[in-house]
Structures are given as structure tokens and as C-alpha cells.
Short mmCIF file of C-alpha atoms and ligand atoms in Angstrom, two decimals:
data_model
loop_
_atom_site.label_atom_id
_atom_site.label_comp_id
_atom_site.label_asym_id
_atom_site.label_seq_id
_atom_site.Cartn_x
_atom_site.Cartn_y
_atom_site.Cartn_z
CA MET Z 1473 -63.31 124.73 53.59
CA ILE Z 1474 -64.74 124.48 50.09
CA GLU Z 1475 -61.87 125.63 47.91
CA LEU Z 1476 -58.10 125.43 48.34
CA ARG Z 1477 -55.39 126.93 46.15
CA LEU Z 1478 -52.01 125.23 46.11
CA LYS Z 1479 -48.62 125.64 44.49
CA ALA Z 1480 -46.73 122.54 43.36
CA TYR Z 1481 -43.03 123.36 43.06
CA ALA Z 1482 -40.48 121.85 40.65
CA LYS Z 1483 -37.20 120.28 41.74
CA ILE Z 1484 -33.74 120.11 40.28
CA ASN Z 1485 -30.99 117.61 41.11
CA LEU Z 1486 -27.74 119.27 42.17
CA GLY Z 1487 -26.23 115.80 42.00
CA LEU Z 1488 -27.45 112.47 40.71
CA ASP Z 1489 -25.54 109.23 41.08
CA VAL Z 1490 -26.71 105.69 40.38
CA LEU Z 1491 -25.02 103.17 42.63
CA ARG Z 1492 -26.38 99.89 41.30
CA ARG Z 1493 -29.22 98.11 39.62
CA ARG Z 1494 -31.28 96.06 42.06
CA GLU Z 1495 -32.61 92.58 41.34
CA ASP Z 1496 -36.14 93.98 41.03
CA GLY Z 1497 -35.02 96.29 38.20
CA TYR Z 1498 -35.09 99.50 40.27
CA HIS Z 1499 -31.91 101.50 40.60
CA GLU Z 1500 -30.30 102.54 43.83
CA VAL Z 1501 -29.58 106.25 43.64
CA LYS Z 1502 -27.87 108.99 45.61
CA MET Z 1503 -29.25 112.38 44.71
CA ILE Z 1504 -29.24 115.91 46.04
CA MET Z 1505 -32.67 117.42 45.54
CA GLN Z 1506 -33.52 121.10 45.55
CA THR Z 1507 -36.92 122.78 45.23
CA ILE Z 1508 -37.05 125.84 42.96
CA GLY Z 1509 -39.56 128.65 42.59
CA LEU Z 1510 -41.16 127.35 39.42
CA TYR Z 1511 -44.60 125.91 40.12
CA ASP Z 1512 -47.89 124.53 38.84
CA ARG Z 1513 -51.10 125.96 40.30
CA ILE Z 1514 -53.70 123.60 41.65
CA THR Z 1515 -57.18 124.45 42.87
CA LEU Z 1516 -59.11 121.85 44.85
CA LYS Z 1517 -62.88 122.24 45.12
CA LYS Z 1518 -65.08 120.15 47.35
CA MET Z 1519 -68.10 118.88 45.38
CA ARG Z 1520 -71.43 117.54 46.58
CA GLU Z 1521 -71.49 114.70 44.05
CA PRO Z 1522 -68.94 111.95 44.77
CA GLY Z 1523 -66.04 111.29 42.38
CA ILE Z 1524 -62.92 113.01 41.07
CA GLN Z 1525 -62.88 115.47 38.20
CA VAL Z 1526 -59.64 116.75 36.69
CA LYS Z 1527 -59.24 119.79 34.41
CA THR Z 1528 -55.92 120.95 33.00
CA ASN Z 1529 -54.66 123.71 30.70
CA LEU Z 1530 -52.56 121.27 28.61
CA TYR Z 1531 -54.55 119.35 26.00
CA TYR Z 1532 -52.07 116.45 25.92
CA LEU Z 1533 -52.25 115.65 29.62
CA PRO Z 1534 -54.70 112.99 30.80
CA GLU Z 1535 -57.74 114.17 32.80
CA ASN Z 1536 -58.52 110.69 34.08
CA GLU Z 1537 -56.91 108.17 36.44
CA ASN Z 1538 -53.66 108.43 34.45
CA ASN Z 1539 -53.07 111.89 35.87
CA LEU Z 1540 -51.05 111.72 39.08
CA VAL Z 1541 -53.35 114.29 40.73
CA TYR Z 1542 -56.25 111.91 40.19
CA GLN Z 1543 -54.27 109.04 41.74
CA ALA Z 1544 -53.39 111.16 44.77
CA ALA Z 1545 -57.02 112.15 45.35
CA GLU Z 1546 -58.24 108.59 44.82
CA LEU Z 1547 -55.75 107.17 47.30
CA LEU Z 1548 -57.13 109.31 50.15
CA MET Z 1549 -60.78 109.08 49.02
CA ASP Z 1550 -60.65 105.29 49.07
CA GLU Z 1551 -58.80 104.98 52.36
CA PHE Z 1552 -61.02 107.47 54.20
CA GLN Z 1553 -64.22 106.60 52.32
CA LEU Z 1554 -64.89 110.25 51.60
CA LYS Z 1555 -68.48 110.91 50.65
CA SER Z 1556 -68.11 114.22 48.84
CA GLY Z 1557 -66.27 114.57 45.55
CA VAL Z 1558 -63.39 116.76 44.50
CA MET Z 1559 -62.69 118.87 41.43
CA ILE Z 1560 -59.00 119.43 40.63
CA ASP Z 1561 -58.01 122.28 38.37
CA LEU Z 1562 -54.37 121.87 37.30
CA GLN Z 1563 -52.57 124.76 35.61
CA LYS Z 1564 -49.20 123.43 34.40
CA PHE Z 1565 -46.16 125.68 34.20
CA ILE Z 1566 -43.45 123.12 35.05
CA PRO Z 1567 -42.20 121.53 31.81
CA VAL Z 1568 -43.73 118.06 31.36
CA ALA Z 1569 -41.60 114.89 31.17
CA ALA Z 1570 -38.58 117.03 31.81
CA GLY Z 1571 -36.75 115.66 34.86
CA MET Z 1572 -38.29 118.23 37.21
CA ALA Z 1573 -40.76 115.96 39.03
CA GLY Z 1574 -43.72 118.04 37.87
CA GLY Z 1575 -46.25 115.23 38.08
CA SER Z 1576 -44.92 114.03 41.44
CA SER Z 1577 -45.13 117.54 42.85
CA ASP Z 1578 -48.73 117.90 41.68
CA ALA Z 1579 -49.57 114.61 43.41
CA ALA Z 1580 -47.80 115.77 46.58
CA ALA Z 1581 -49.78 119.03 46.61
CA VAL Z 1582 -53.08 117.17 46.21
CA LEU Z 1583 -52.24 114.80 49.10
CA TYR Z 1584 -51.32 117.79 51.27
CA GLY Z 1585 -54.40 119.75 50.22
CA MET Z 1586 -56.91 116.90 50.60
CA ASN Z 1587 -55.54 116.20 54.08
CA ARG Z 1588 -56.35 119.80 55.06
CA MET Z 1589 -59.61 120.13 53.19
CA PHE Z 1590 -61.14 116.94 54.58
CA ARG Z 1591 -59.43 117.25 57.99
CA LEU Z 1592 -57.91 113.79 57.76
CA GLY Z 1593 -55.39 114.51 60.50
CA LEU Z 1594 -52.42 112.95 58.69
CA SER Z 1595 -48.91 114.12 59.59
CA LYS Z 1596 -46.30 114.98 56.97
CA LYS Z 1597 -44.71 111.54 57.58
CA ASP Z 1598 -48.11 109.85 57.08
CA LEU Z 1599 -48.53 111.67 53.77
CA MET Z 1600 -45.00 110.78 52.65
CA ARG Z 1601 -45.60 107.09 53.40
CA ARG Z 1602 -48.70 107.15 51.22
CA GLY Z 1603 -47.09 109.30 48.53
CA VAL Z 1604 -44.42 106.74 47.65
CA LYS Z 1605 -47.20 104.47 46.31
CA ILE Z 1606 -47.72 107.04 43.56
CA GLY Z 1607 -44.07 107.66 42.74
CA ALA Z 1608 -40.58 107.54 44.24
CA ASP Z 1609 -40.22 111.37 44.10
CA VAL Z 1610 -43.58 112.11 45.78
CA PRO Z 1611 -42.31 111.90 49.40
CA TYR Z 1612 -39.60 114.44 48.58
CA CYS Z 1613 -42.14 116.73 46.91
CA ILE Z 1614 -44.22 116.63 50.10
CA MET Z 1615 -41.16 117.56 52.20
CA ARG Z 1616 -39.47 120.03 49.77
CA GLY Z 1617 -36.29 122.07 50.35
CA THR Z 1618 -32.72 120.76 50.16
CA ALA Z 1619 -32.42 117.01 50.73
CA LEU Z 1620 -30.33 113.92 50.17
CA ALA Z 1621 -32.36 111.13 48.55
CA GLU Z 1622 -31.20 107.53 48.69
CA GLY Z 1623 -32.70 104.10 48.09
CA ILE Z 1624 -34.90 104.48 45.02
CA GLY Z 1625 -35.20 108.15 45.92
CA GLU Z 1626 -37.65 107.72 48.80
CA GLN Z 1627 -35.14 107.63 51.69
CA LEU Z 1628 -34.78 111.28 52.54
CA SER Z 1629 -32.47 113.27 54.79
CA PRO Z 1630 -33.19 116.99 55.03
CA LEU Z 1631 -30.08 119.16 54.58
CA LYS Z 1632 -29.10 122.71 55.43
CA PRO Z 1633 -30.89 125.00 52.93
CA MET Z 1634 -28.83 125.63 49.82
CA PRO Z 1635 -27.47 129.20 49.49
CA LYS Z 1636 -29.63 131.62 47.51
CA CYS Z 1637 -28.90 132.11 43.80
CA ARG Z 1638 -30.70 132.49 40.48
CA ILE Z 1639 -31.49 129.31 38.60
CA LEU Z 1640 -31.86 129.40 34.86
CA VAL Z 1641 -33.92 126.48 33.52
CA ALA Z 1642 -34.12 125.51 29.85
CA LYS Z 1643 -36.02 122.55 28.42
CA PRO Z 1644 -35.01 121.59 24.87
CA PRO Z 1645 -37.90 120.56 22.59
CA ILE Z 1646 -37.20 116.82 22.81
CA SER Z 1647 -38.67 114.00 24.86
CA VAL Z 1648 -36.57 111.68 26.93
CA SER Z 1649 -38.13 108.65 28.57
CA THR Z 1650 -36.86 108.00 32.09
CA LYS Z 1651 -37.23 104.25 31.45
CA PHE Z 1652 -35.06 104.45 28.33
CA VAL Z 1653 -32.35 106.39 30.17
CA TYR Z 1654 -32.11 103.92 33.05
CA GLU Z 1655 -32.22 100.92 30.72
CA ASN Z 1656 -29.35 102.29 28.70
CA LEU Z 1657 -27.20 103.34 31.62
CA LYS Z 1658 -23.96 101.36 31.74
CA LEU Z 1659 -22.57 100.81 35.22
CA GLU Z 1660 -19.05 99.41 35.10
CA LYS Z 1661 -16.07 99.19 37.44
CA ASP Z 1662 -14.42 102.18 35.81
CA THR Z 1663 -17.59 104.31 35.62
CA LYS Z 1664 -16.75 107.77 36.89
CA HIS Z 1665 -19.34 108.64 39.53
CA PRO Z 1666 -20.24 112.22 40.52
CA ASP Z 1667 -18.87 113.44 43.83
CA ILE Z 1668 -22.10 113.66 45.83
CA ASP Z 1669 -20.16 114.03 49.09
CA GLY Z 1670 -18.43 117.10 47.62
CA ILE Z 1671 -21.86 118.69 47.08
CA LEU Z 1672 -22.89 117.74 50.61
CA GLN Z 1673 -19.80 119.51 51.97
CA GLY Z 1674 -20.60 122.59 49.90
CA ILE Z 1675 -24.13 122.64 51.32
CA GLU Z 1676 -22.85 122.14 54.86
CA SER Z 1677 -20.45 125.07 54.55
CA GLY Z 1678 -23.01 127.22 52.67
CA ASN Z 1679 -20.58 127.64 49.78
CA LEU Z 1680 -22.34 127.98 46.42
CA GLN Z 1681 -19.12 127.77 44.41
CA GLU Z 1682 -18.16 124.52 46.09
CA ILE Z 1683 -21.62 123.10 45.36
CA ALA Z 1684 -21.38 124.16 41.71
CA ALA Z 1685 -17.88 122.76 41.32
CA HIS Z 1686 -19.03 119.28 42.41
CA MET Z 1687 -22.31 119.11 40.47
CA GLY Z 1688 -22.65 115.95 38.40
CA ASN Z 1689 -25.36 113.76 36.88
CA LEU Z 1690 -24.47 110.22 35.80
CA LEU Z 1691 -27.54 110.06 33.53
CA GLU Z 1692 -25.96 112.63 31.21
CA THR Z 1693 -23.74 109.78 29.96
CA VAL Z 1694 -26.87 108.31 28.35
CA THR Z 1695 -28.81 111.39 27.23
CA ILE Z 1696 -26.09 113.71 25.89
CA PRO Z 1697 -24.81 111.32 23.17
CA TYR Z 1698 -28.42 111.01 21.90
CA HIS Z 1699 -29.26 114.68 22.33
CA PRO Z 1700 -26.25 116.99 21.90
CA VAL Z 1701 -28.58 119.98 22.37
CA ILE Z 1702 -28.31 119.31 26.12
CA ALA Z 1703 -24.55 119.90 25.98
CA GLN Z 1704 -25.07 122.98 23.81
CA ILE Z 1705 -27.44 124.56 26.32
CA LYS Z 1706 -25.05 123.76 29.17
CA GLU Z 1707 -22.26 125.43 27.22
CA GLU Z 1708 -24.36 128.57 26.59
CA MET Z 1709 -25.16 128.85 30.28
CA VAL Z 1710 -21.52 128.50 31.33
CA GLN Z 1711 -20.45 130.99 28.64
CA GLY Z 1712 -23.13 133.31 29.99
CA GLY Z 1713 -21.59 133.23 33.47
CA ALA Z 1714 -23.24 130.28 35.23
CA LEU Z 1715 -21.10 128.84 38.03
CA ASN Z 1716 -22.02 125.49 36.49
CA ALA Z 1717 -24.83 123.97 34.41
CA MET Z 1718 -26.20 120.44 34.35
CA MET Z 1719 -29.08 118.25 33.25
CA SER Z 1720 -31.76 117.65 35.90
CA GLY Z 1721 -32.97 114.10 36.62
CA SER Z 1722 -33.19 111.98 33.48
CA GLY Z 1723 -33.51 115.18 31.45
CA PRO Z 1724 -33.77 116.78 29.10
CA THR Z 1725 -34.07 119.99 31.19
CA VAL Z 1726 -30.81 121.83 31.83
CA PHE Z 1727 -30.30 124.28 34.68
CA GLY Z 1728 -27.53 126.74 35.46
CA LEU Z 1729 -26.66 128.33 38.81
CA PHE Z 1730 -25.96 132.07 38.72
CA GLU Z 1731 -24.60 134.26 41.50
CA ASN Z 1732 -25.04 137.34 39.36
CA GLU Z 1733 -28.61 138.41 38.64
CA ASN Z 1734 -27.74 140.45 35.54
CA LEU Z 1735 -25.80 137.61 33.93
CA ALA Z 1736 -28.70 135.25 34.63
CA GLU Z 1737 -31.16 137.60 32.95
CA GLU Z 1738 -28.86 138.26 30.00
CA THR Z 1739 -28.30 134.52 29.42
CA CYS Z 1740 -32.04 133.90 29.76
CA ARG Z 1741 -32.70 136.48 27.04
CA LYS Z 1742 -29.99 135.07 24.75
CA LEU Z 1743 -31.30 131.52 25.07
CA ARG Z 1744 -34.86 132.65 24.30
CA GLU Z 1745 -33.68 134.53 21.23
CA GLY Z 1746 -31.50 131.62 20.04
CA ASN Z 1747 -32.68 128.48 18.30
CA LEU Z 1748 -31.90 125.78 20.87
CA THR Z 1749 -35.14 126.15 22.84
CA LYS Z 1750 -37.93 128.58 23.64
CA GLN Z 1751 -38.81 127.04 27.00
CA VAL Z 1752 -36.56 129.08 29.29
CA TYR Z 1753 -37.36 130.20 32.85
CA LEU Z 1754 -35.62 132.04 35.67
CA ALA Z 1755 -36.33 130.88 39.20
CA ASP Z 1756 -35.09 131.26 42.77
CA VAL Z 1757 -34.05 128.64 45.27
CA TYR Z 1758 -37.17 127.69 47.26
CA ASN Z 1759 -36.42 126.52 50.76
CA ASN Z 1760 -39.73 126.29 52.60
CA TYR Z 1761 -39.87 122.84 54.08
CA ARG Z 1762 -43.40 121.63 54.73
CA LYS Z 1763 -44.16 121.33 58.40
P1 ATP B 1190 -39.39 113.05 36.99
O1 ATP B 1190 -38.48 114.19 37.27
O2 ATP B 1190 -40.02 112.46 38.23
O3 ATP B 1190 -38.82 112.05 36.05
P2 ATP B 1190 -40.75 114.21 34.83
O4 ATP B 1190 -40.54 115.68 34.85
O5 ATP B 1190 -39.83 113.45 33.96
O6 ATP B 1190 -40.68 113.66 36.28
P3 ATP B 1190 -43.60 114.48 34.62
O7 ATP B 1190 -43.71 115.84 34.04
O8 ATP B 1190 -43.90 114.34 36.05
O9 ATP B 1190 -42.17 113.85 34.30
O10 ATP B 1190 -44.60 113.51 33.79
C1 ATP B 1190 -44.23 112.49 32.95
C2 ATP B 1190 -45.47 111.84 32.34
O11 ATP B 1190 -46.46 111.58 33.33
C3 ATP B 1190 -46.12 112.71 31.28
O12 ATP B 1190 -45.81 112.20 30.02
C4 ATP B 1190 -47.62 112.66 31.57
O13 ATP B 1190 -48.37 112.05 30.56
C5 ATP B 1190 -47.79 111.86 32.86
N1 ATP B 1190 -48.49 112.66 33.88
C6 ATP B 1190 -49.47 112.23 34.67
N2 ATP B 1190 -49.89 113.19 35.52
C7 ATP B 1190 -49.15 114.28 35.26
C8 ATP B 1190 -49.11 115.58 35.82
N3 ATP B 1190 -49.94 115.97 36.80
N4 ATP B 1190 -48.19 116.45 35.32
C9 ATP B 1190 -47.35 116.06 34.34
N5 ATP B 1190 -47.36 114.85 33.77
C10 ATP B 1190 -48.24 113.95 34.23
#
């Protein structure tokens, strides 16, 4: 196999709770992850000359060891002492630094692809164990589908697939640093935590309305006061007929769940024509777990 084409899917968080700050500075989280049909395209090419080359369609992304796809390739090349090189062509469509795990998903796809291309014989579990060295979300991006993530996000329990619906995604033109959000999160006795168990019940019973009714993201308490545009987009989605709308991860991307296709398309059009953001996408639930 000389060339391999891969899709690296984005995720949203149907729920995101932070339980506590650990002594080592990491935060213990409880999140419901869901893969959606919005993806980057990655082509891997085996090269005769050793080394890793990265090309991307976005001028502001690194094409060196700072790109997570590079780190993923390097990890396996070093461990298995691979003699041939690899060229990675990365076409980004997932919004960058947006709370959708774009970089982690790219890294996951490269680990998966290199394992096949070089016949390394690693199982999904083996890949997940290596992936966490690159980022806490990488193991989930290898697994995909609907999952509960605990610990720092790396302890995963697969769940029943979430019911089908249309997902409207809108990224406002602002940058939010994940580090800043976690550093400014206040966890106190009276902090109102999202009802993650309520979402779990909704997933278990296959009830989209119940899932939507319990959606919550504790990190909104940090980002929304700084960036009211997040609340404005949520409001537009709900006005447009979303069952509920929420920020994904540490933001700033907002997503809305729609049962009604026409309302989803109409709200998509309105958002694109408005002045809150131009980065608006419609996607489906993606529930193919990797074997
Ligand atoms: P998360 O949901 O895990 O917080 P994110 O959506 O906030 O992820 P990413 O898009 O994964 O963030 O990337 C954040 C930063 O990582 C970018 O500023 C970028 O410079 C760097 N980066 C490195 N590799 C990649 C990649 N393959 N795709 C996107 N960003 C990358």
C-alpha cells in the first residue's frame, strides 16, 4: 500500500462537566462525546526517503513537528524504526482551535492509517494507549461514536449510539485558549454542574429530546461573559427551532440539535447571512465506531 486516504471526524460535547482540579494541574472531567460528519481529509503517502513531510491547505498551521499529524507519525516511526518516510497531506475543514478536537482527530487518523500502511499489527486499544501521549482527546478520536469520557478525558466508555438528527455548527470569529478557560474556571461548593447522568439516560432510552433537555457545558461560565457572541448564536439556533444549543468543549464553537431538517437548513442560511459568523456548517451524527 503506497497511498491511503483518511477522514478525520470532528466531535461535539453533548455534556461537559469539570469535577475538580487535580494536584498536577489537570482537571478531572465528565463529558459526553459525539462524533459528527464534519471532517478533515488526510492523505498518507509512503516515501522512499526517510522522514516526515507535512502539507496543509491552511497557511497558519505548522507543517513541522508542531503539527499533531507529524507527532502521530513520528511516534510510530520511532517505535517501529520505520525505514521509509511518509508524506502527509492535510486538508482542514474542521474549524481550528474551536473545541471540536480537530487536531486530535487528525492525529488519531494518522495513527490508524500508519498502522495499516506499515502493517504494524496494533489493535485499536494499542493505538489508543499510544494516542494519549499526543493529547487527552486522541484515544476518543481513535474510537469515535457516542462515549462517556472521564479522568482527563482519556477514560472512555462506549455508549449506545445517539439518535440521528441534524447538527448545526457555527464558529464565531474569535479565539479562545483552552488553557485560559480552564485557568479561569471557578469551582465552588455552590457551582451548578450540568446533569451528565440526565444525558446518559436520554442516550440509553434513545430519546433525543431528553438528551437536548439535559445538555450543559460548565466551561460556558468562563467563555460567555468574555464572548457574548456565543450566547447570541445559541439564541439564534434555539429561535430557529433547535431542540437545544450549546458551546462545544472550551469553545468558541456552538452547535444546535435539530429534529427538523428544514428548520436546520433555514437557520443555517440565516446565520450565514447574518453578521455573527460566516463559519456555519450542517452535519449529521456519525456513529461508526472504529473496530
Ligand atoms: P480541542 O477540542 O481538543 O480543544 P481544538 O478544536 O480547540 O481542540 P485544534 O483545532 O485541535 O483545537 O488545534 C489547536 C491548536 O493546535 C491550533 O492553534 C494549531 O496551531 C495546533 N495544531 C497542531 N496540529 C494541528 C492540526 N492538525 N489541526 C489543527 N490544529 C493543529
